[in-house]
mmCIF file of C-alpha atoms in Angstrom:
data_model
loop_
_atom_site.group_PDB
_atom_site.id
_atom_site.type_symbol
_atom_site.label_atom_id
_atom_site.label_comp_id
_atom_site.label_asym_id
_atom_site.label_seq_id
_atom_site.Cartn_x
_atom_site.Cartn_y
_atom_site.Cartn_z
ATOM 1 C CA MET M 1 0.000 0.000 0.000
ATOM 2 C CA ASN M 2 2.798 2.380 0.961
ATOM 3 C CA LYS M 3 4.674 1.530 -2.239
ATOM 4 C CA THR M 4 1.556 2.240 -4.326
ATOM 5 C CA SER M 5 1.068 5.573 -2.536
ATOM 6 C CA SER M 6 4.693 6.530 -3.174
ATOM 7 C CA VAL M 7 4.377 5.706 -6.876
ATOM 8 C CA LEU M 8 1.141 7.698 -7.180
ATOM 9 C CA SER M 9 2.719 10.609 -5.313
ATOM 10 C CA LEU M 10 5.722 10.553 -7.659
ATOM 11 C CA ILE M 11 3.464 10.443 -10.737
ATOM 12 C CA ALA M 12 1.402 13.356 -9.385
ATOM 13 C CA LYS M 13 4.551 15.430 -8.771
ATOM 14 C CA TRP M 14 5.855 14.774 -12.286
ATOM 15 C CA ALA M 15 2.444 15.496 -13.788
ATOM 16 C CA ILE M 16 2.289 18.866 -12.002
ATOM 17 C CA LEU M 17 5.860 19.648 -13.102
ATOM 18 C CA VAL M 18 5.060 18.813 -16.739
ATOM 19 C CA VAL M 19 1.901 20.968 -16.666
ATOM 20 C CA VAL M 20 3.761 23.937 -15.147
ATOM 21 C CA LEU M 21 6.714 23.693 -17.560
ATOM 22 C CA THR M 22 4.340 23.310 -20.511
ATOM 23 C CA ALA M 23 2.421 26.431 -19.460
ATOM 24 C CA ILE M 24 5.699 28.369 -19.167
ATOM 25 C CA TYR M 25 7.490 27.226 -22.301
ATOM 26 C CA LEU M 26 4.706 26.444 -24.790
ATOM 27 C CA PRO M 27 4.096 30.133 -25.690
ATOM 28 C CA LEU M 28 7.844 30.633 -26.166
ATOM 29 C CA LEU M 29 8.162 27.536 -28.344
ATOM 30 C CA MET M 30 5.188 28.754 -30.400
ATOM 31 C CA ILE M 31 6.998 32.032 -31.092
ATOM 32 C CA VAL M 32 10.177 30.189 -32.094
ATOM 33 C CA ALA M 33 8.281 27.772 -34.365
ATOM 34 C CA TYR M 34 6.276 30.490 -36.129
ATOM 35 C CA SER M 35 9.330 32.708 -36.590
ATOM 36 C CA PHE M 36 10.359 30.240 -39.307
ATOM 37 C CA SER M 37 6.886 30.031 -40.854
ATOM 38 C CA SER M 38 5.690 31.659 -44.063
ATOM 39 C CA ALA M 39 2.152 31.876 -42.615
ATOM 40 C CA GLN M 40 0.883 35.440 -42.256
ATOM 41 C CA SER M 41 -1.205 34.561 -39.204
ATOM 42 C CA VAL M 42 -0.989 32.024 -36.405
ATOM 43 C CA GLY M 43 -3.774 29.480 -36.161
ATOM 44 C CA GLY M 44 -4.146 28.297 -39.725
ATOM 45 C CA GLU M 45 -1.698 26.305 -41.800
ATOM 46 C CA TYR M 46 1.932 26.483 -40.729
ATOM 47 C CA GLY M 47 3.137 27.189 -44.248
ATOM 48 C CA ASN M 48 6.661 26.651 -45.502
ATOM 49 C CA PHE M 49 9.840 26.729 -43.423
ATOM 50 C CA THR M 50 11.579 30.016 -44.215
ATOM 51 C CA PHE M 51 13.939 32.678 -42.879
ATOM 52 C CA SER M 52 11.973 35.465 -44.564
ATOM 53 C CA LEU M 53 10.808 37.012 -41.268
ATOM 54 C CA TYR M 54 14.415 37.416 -40.145
ATOM 55 C CA LYS M 55 15.223 39.106 -43.451
ATOM 56 C CA LYS M 56 12.211 41.426 -43.046
ATOM 57 C CA LEU M 57 13.282 42.147 -39.468
ATOM 58 C CA PHE M 58 16.607 43.618 -40.587
ATOM 59 C CA GLU M 59 14.818 45.609 -43.291
ATOM 60 C CA ASN M 60 12.289 47.135 -40.858
ATOM 61 C CA LYS M 61 14.008 50.370 -39.785
ATOM 62 C CA LYS M 62 11.321 51.399 -37.282
ATOM 63 C CA LEU M 63 11.469 48.050 -35.497
ATOM 64 C CA LEU M 64 15.282 48.077 -35.451
ATOM 65 C CA ASP M 65 15.233 51.622 -34.022
ATOM 66 C CA ALA M 66 12.808 50.444 -31.330
ATOM 67 C CA ALA M 67 15.103 47.518 -30.505
ATOM 68 C CA LYS M 68 18.122 49.867 -30.380
ATOM 69 C CA ASN M 69 16.296 52.265 -28.030
ATOM 70 C CA THR M 70 15.265 49.331 -25.836
ATOM 71 C CA LEU M 71 18.877 48.149 -25.536
ATOM 72 C CA ILE M 72 20.242 51.656 -24.878
ATOM 73 C CA ILE M 73 17.663 52.368 -22.174
ATOM 74 C CA GLY M 74 17.855 48.868 -20.687
ATOM 75 C CA LEU M 75 21.648 48.517 -20.523
ATOM 76 C CA THR M 76 22.321 52.093 -19.363
ATOM 77 C CA SER M 77 19.626 52.057 -16.673
ATOM 78 C CA ALA M 78 20.725 48.573 -15.537
ATOM 79 C CA PHE M 79 24.360 49.732 -15.127
ATOM 80 C CA LEU M 80 23.262 52.841 -13.214
ATOM 81 C CA ALA M 81 20.773 50.888 -11.085
ATOM 82 C CA THR M 82 23.430 48.283 -10.231
ATOM 83 C CA ALA M 83 25.918 50.965 -9.149
ATOM 84 C CA LEU M 84 23.353 52.976 -7.170
ATOM 85 C CA GLY M 85 21.583 49.920 -5.747
ATOM 86 C CA THR M 86 24.804 48.261 -4.566
ATOM 87 C CA THR M 87 26.042 51.497 -2.976
ATOM 88 C CA ALA M 88 22.672 52.029 -1.291
ATOM 89 C CA ALA M 89 22.539 48.418 -0.061
ATOM 90 C CA VAL M 90 26.002 48.749 1.523
ATOM 91 C CA GLY M 91 25.025 52.050 3.146
ATOM 92 C CA ILE M 92 21.762 50.631 4.501
ATOM 93 C CA HIS M 93 23.576 47.519 5.774
ATOM 94 C CA TYR M 94 25.847 49.574 8.049
ATOM 95 C CA MET M 95 23.132 51.877 9.421
ATOM 96 C CA ARG M 96 21.800 51.671 12.955
ATOM 97 C CA LYS M 97 18.942 49.236 13.429
ATOM 98 C CA LYS M 98 16.057 51.753 13.646
ATOM 99 C CA THR M 99 17.382 53.998 10.880
ATOM 100 C CA LYS M 100 18.066 50.937 8.746
ATOM 101 C CA ALA M 101 14.454 49.735 9.082
ATOM 102 C CA VAL M 102 13.051 53.137 8.050
ATOM 103 C CA VAL M 103 15.401 53.656 5.080
ATOM 104 C CA ASP M 104 15.028 50.041 3.938
ATOM 105 C CA SER M 105 11.230 50.372 3.906
ATOM 106 C CA ALA M 106 11.364 53.748 2.140
ATOM 107 C CA SER M 107 13.633 52.355 -0.587
ATOM 108 C CA GLN M 108 11.073 49.680 -1.479
ATOM 109 C CA ILE M 109 8.099 52.000 -2.078
ATOM 110 C CA THR M 110 8.428 51.830 -5.868
ATOM 111 C CA VAL M 111 8.451 48.021 -5.681
ATOM 112 C CA VAL M 112 5.028 47.793 -4.015
ATOM 113 C CA ASN M 113 3.593 50.944 -5.579
ATOM 114 C CA ALA M 114 1.345 50.643 -8.642
ATOM 115 C CA GLU M 115 3.424 51.274 -11.764
ATOM 116 C CA ILE M 116 0.818 53.613 -13.252
ATOM 117 C CA VAL M 117 1.172 55.873 -10.180
ATOM 118 C CA THR M 118 4.967 55.969 -10.544
ATOM 119 C CA ALA M 119 4.622 56.652 -14.280
ATOM 120 C CA MET M 120 2.249 59.575 -13.710
ATOM 121 C CA GLY M 121 4.569 60.892 -10.999
ATOM 122 C CA PHE M 122 7.472 61.021 -13.456
ATOM 123 C CA PHE M 123 5.230 62.589 -16.089
ATOM 124 C CA LEU M 124 4.113 65.399 -13.751
ATOM 125 C CA LEU M 125 7.677 65.871 -12.462
ATOM 126 C CA MET M 126 8.888 66.428 -16.016
ATOM 127 C CA ILE M 127 6.167 69.011 -16.679
ATOM 128 C CA PHE M 128 7.020 70.779 -13.393
ATOM 129 C CA LEU M 129 10.783 70.844 -14.036
ATOM 130 C CA ARG M 130 10.307 72.084 -17.590
ATOM 131 C CA ASP M 131 7.504 74.622 -17.144
ATOM 132 C CA ALA M 132 7.769 75.799 -13.522
ATOM 133 C CA ILE M 133 11.510 75.516 -12.783
ATOM 134 C CA LYS M 134 12.437 76.232 -16.437
ATOM 135 C CA LEU M 135 15.073 73.499 -16.572
ATOM 136 C CA PRO M 136 16.215 72.409 -20.068
ATOM 137 C CA VAL M 137 14.637 68.954 -19.805
ATOM 138 C CA ASN M 138 12.171 67.178 -22.046
ATOM 139 C CA PHE M 139 10.568 63.836 -22.803
ATOM 140 C CA ASN M 140 13.520 62.099 -24.434
ATOM 141 C CA ILE M 141 15.670 59.004 -24.097
ATOM 142 C CA VAL M 142 17.659 60.540 -21.213
ATOM 143 C CA TRP M 143 14.465 61.041 -19.210
ATOM 144 C CA LEU M 144 13.435 57.434 -19.901
ATOM 145 C CA ILE M 145 16.844 56.209 -18.691
ATOM 146 C CA ILE M 146 16.422 58.221 -15.476
ATOM 147 C CA ALA M 147 12.905 56.837 -14.953
ATOM 148 C CA HIS M 148 13.989 53.244 -15.599
ATOM 149 C CA THR M 149 16.983 53.653 -13.272
ATOM 150 C CA VAL M 150 14.761 54.894 -10.456
ATOM 151 C CA ILE M 151 12.234 52.055 -10.759
ATOM 152 C CA THR M 152 14.857 49.287 -11.051
ATOM 153 C CA THR M 153 17.309 50.421 -8.340
ATOM 154 C CA PRO M 154 15.146 49.070 -5.449
ATOM 155 C CA TYR M 155 15.225 45.617 -7.062
ATOM 156 C CA VAL M 156 19.033 45.706 -7.061
ATOM 157 C CA ILE M 157 18.949 46.656 -3.370
ATOM 158 C CA LEU M 158 16.674 43.677 -2.707
ATOM 159 C CA THR M 159 19.079 41.391 -4.579
ATOM 160 C CA VAL M 160 22.319 42.616 -2.989
ATOM 161 C CA SER M 161 21.105 43.031 0.623
ATOM 162 C CA PRO M 162 20.739 39.284 1.426
ATOM 163 C CA ARG M 163 24.296 38.663 0.192
ATOM 164 C CA LEU M 164 25.622 41.437 2.452
ATOM 165 C CA LYS M 165 24.148 39.666 5.472
ATOM 166 C CA GLN M 166 26.159 36.549 4.589
ATOM 167 C CA LEU M 167 29.528 38.345 4.459
ATOM 168 C CA ASN M 168 32.066 38.128 7.250
ATOM 169 C CA PRO M 169 32.129 41.642 8.801
ATOM 170 C CA ASN M 170 35.635 41.026 10.159
ATOM 171 C CA LEU M 171 37.124 41.067 6.640
ATOM 172 C CA LEU M 172 36.293 44.746 6.066
ATOM 173 C CA GLU M 173 37.553 45.709 9.520
ATOM 174 C CA ALA M 174 40.757 43.715 8.992
ATOM 175 C CA SER M 175 41.344 45.473 5.672
ATOM 176 C CA MET M 176 41.038 48.908 7.293
ATOM 177 C CA ASP M 177 43.235 47.819 10.225
ATOM 178 C CA LEU M 178 45.932 46.932 7.684
ATOM 179 C CA GLY M 179 45.882 50.493 6.349
ATOM 180 C CA ALA M 180 43.373 50.378 3.498
ATOM 181 C CA GLY M 181 40.852 53.217 3.458
ATOM 182 C CA PRO M 182 37.080 52.648 3.480
ATOM 183 C CA MET M 183 36.766 53.097 -0.300
ATOM 184 C CA ARG M 184 39.692 50.801 -1.108
ATOM 185 C CA SER M 185 38.388 48.192 1.331
ATOM 186 C CA LEU M 186 34.970 48.389 -0.285
ATOM 187 C CA ILE M 187 36.399 47.909 -3.797
ATOM 188 C CA THR M 188 39.016 45.250 -3.045
ATOM 189 C CA VAL M 189 37.334 43.259 -0.259
ATOM 190 C CA MET M 190 33.571 43.670 -0.413
ATOM 191 C CA LEU M 191 32.699 44.132 -4.098
ATOM 192 C CA PRO M 192 34.372 40.876 -5.267
ATOM 193 C CA GLN M 193 32.208 38.983 -2.782
ATOM 194 C CA LEU M 194 29.113 40.832 -4.005
ATOM 195 C CA ALA M 195 29.850 40.176 -7.700
ATOM 196 C CA GLY M 196 27.318 37.341 -8.036
ATOM 197 C CA ALA M 197 24.527 39.361 -6.411
ATOM 198 C CA MET M 198 25.421 42.408 -8.512
ATOM 199 C CA ILE M 199 25.243 40.383 -11.735
ATOM 200 C CA SER M 200 21.851 39.018 -10.668
ATOM 201 C CA GLY M 201 20.690 42.546 -9.833
ATOM 202 C CA PHE M 202 21.911 43.837 -13.195
ATOM 203 C CA ALA M 203 20.106 41.027 -15.043
ATOM 204 C CA LEU M 204 16.893 41.702 -13.105
ATOM 205 C CA ALA M 205 17.114 45.467 -13.721
ATOM 206 C CA PHE M 206 17.726 44.936 -17.438
ATOM 207 C CA THR M 207 14.828 42.477 -17.715
ATOM 208 C CA LEU M 208 12.448 44.856 -15.920
ATOM 209 C CA SER M 209 13.507 47.714 -18.199
ATOM 210 C CA LEU M 210 13.152 45.536 -21.289
ATOM 211 C CA ASP M 211 9.673 44.482 -20.199
ATOM 212 C CA ASP M 212 8.396 47.899 -19.108
ATOM 213 C CA PHE M 213 5.532 49.485 -21.012
ATOM 214 C CA VAL M 214 3.536 51.783 -18.712
ATOM 215 C CA ILE M 215 6.352 54.135 -17.654
ATOM 216 C CA THR M 216 7.897 54.150 -21.134
ATOM 217 C CA ASN M 217 4.615 54.834 -22.908
ATOM 218 C CA ILE M 218 3.562 57.705 -20.644
ATOM 219 C CA ASN M 219 7.005 59.321 -20.390
ATOM 220 C CA SER M 220 7.810 59.232 -24.106
ATOM 221 C CA PHE M 221 4.933 61.662 -24.699
ATOM 222 C CA GLY M 222 5.468 63.598 -27.919
ATOM 223 C CA SER M 223 9.063 62.388 -28.345
ATOM 224 C CA ASN M 224 8.452 59.745 -31.042
ATOM 225 C CA ILE M 225 10.744 57.384 -29.116
ATOM 226 C CA ASP M 226 9.653 53.776 -29.428
ATOM 227 C CA THR M 227 10.836 50.733 -27.520
ATOM 228 C CA ILE M 228 9.846 47.193 -28.442
ATOM 229 C CA SER M 229 6.879 47.252 -26.046
ATOM 230 C CA THR M 230 5.492 50.598 -27.273
ATOM 231 C CA PHE M 231 6.140 49.598 -30.903
ATOM 232 C CA VAL M 232 4.098 46.401 -30.465
ATOM 233 C CA TYR M 233 1.298 48.303 -28.692
ATOM 234 C CA SER M 234 1.224 50.903 -31.461
ATOM 235 C CA GLY M 235 1.049 48.125 -34.058
ATOM 236 C CA ILE M 236 -1.879 46.463 -32.284
ATOM 237 C CA ARG M 237 -3.814 49.749 -32.241
ATOM 238 C CA LYS M 238 -3.182 50.593 -35.890
ATOM 239 C CA LYS M 239 -2.859 47.541 -38.126
ATOM 240 C CA GLY M 240 -1.777 44.573 -36.039
ATOM 241 C CA ILE M 241 1.562 43.274 -34.794
ATOM 242 C CA PRO M 242 4.197 43.021 -37.557
ATOM 243 C CA ASN M 243 5.170 39.414 -38.244
ATOM 244 C CA GLU M 244 8.827 40.386 -37.820
ATOM 245 C CA ILE M 245 8.166 40.583 -34.071
ATOM 246 C CA ARG M 246 8.187 36.759 -34.067
ATOM 247 C CA ALA M 247 11.779 36.778 -35.333
ATOM 248 C CA LEU M 248 12.873 39.507 -32.903
ATOM 249 C CA SER M 249 11.224 37.703 -29.967
ATOM 250 C CA THR M 250 13.013 34.487 -30.927
ATOM 251 C CA ILE M 251 16.386 36.255 -31.049
ATOM 252 C CA ILE M 252 15.796 37.812 -27.610
ATOM 253 C CA PHE M 253 14.694 34.450 -26.176
ATOM 254 C CA VAL M 254 17.749 32.617 -27.560
ATOM 255 C CA VAL M 255 20.176 35.306 -26.331
ATOM 256 C CA VAL M 256 18.641 35.276 -22.827
ATOM 257 C CA LEU M 257 18.713 31.462 -22.777
ATOM 258 C CA VAL M 258 22.393 31.345 -23.800
ATOM 259 C CA VAL M 259 23.363 34.005 -21.229
ATOM 260 C CA LEU M 260 21.468 32.105 -18.517
ATOM 261 C CA ILE M 261 23.172 28.809 -19.402
ATOM 262 C CA VAL M 262 26.642 30.412 -19.465
ATOM 263 C CA TYR M 263 26.009 32.255 -16.179
ATOM 264 C CA ASN M 264 24.850 29.086 -14.399
ATOM 265 C CA ALA M 265 27.765 27.083 -15.840
ATOM 266 C CA VAL M 266 30.310 29.655 -14.616
ATOM 267 C CA LYS M 267 28.578 29.867 -11.234
ATOM 268 C CA LEU M 268 28.606 26.070 -10.865
ATOM 269 C CA LYS M 269 32.295 25.962 -11.804
ATOM 270 C CA ASN M 270 33.162 28.670 -9.258
ATOM 271 C CA ASP M 271 31.139 26.908 -6.544
ATOM 272 C CA LYS M 272 33.082 23.692 -7.187
ATOM 273 C CA LYS M 273 36.388 25.587 -6.942
ATOM 274 C CA SER M 274 35.286 27.178 -3.658
ATOM 275 C CA LYS M 275 34.364 23.784 -2.202
ATOM 276 C CA LYS M 276 37.747 22.330 -3.225
ATOM 277 C CA LYS M 277 39.561 25.195 -1.485
ATOM 278 C CA ILE M 278 37.558 24.544 1.675
#
């Protein structure tokens, strides 16, 4: 009886796993499959196997410009968010307990806040700075980078903070006792140990920026700046999503998959080296 129950339990676990993985990956596999299809719409005949959508992708200047803007905004804001978030996480970590609790909570407001509220806040701030303060600012790619940096920095703090709690506090003190200043100790002792968390924070910040629509759409008002998300939305409203999006989505998926595999392989290799040293 116990053996039968164990077998049934194992089957149930595998069945749930298969259902979950299918729900996650089936849409992605559909995009990949139809990126090589000559069919103009999904749902009918698959058509012939072809690379025509990839050719059209590199001939579609508007879509390529949107992809370029997405990468510029995403990579720049992710770098800035990683630098600011790591610095903030270190500062918060060494605060007094009560102050730390207040600042830590305040830094996470944009995480729990509705994105539409944050987007409108940035929109009104831009209008105020431009019209009331008379600063030379406008709705452009720089403003979008600032907005994306602000909304992704708290996620970097959330990623780096747990790693800081695992560090040996004596290492930083020992470094300063040996004559290294606070900044040098931070760069040479602490940052190498935070590298994994910083890479994870950077990847999360970049993904959030890549995926963002609400803040980008509202804060690109009148600037004619498109990212992939706003380009797709505009296409849906006017004449439908261009078929080249299938090819672009496939390229993004493959690149992310390769980066993830390489990152995990390097991490596994480093973990094995660390265990051997121990």
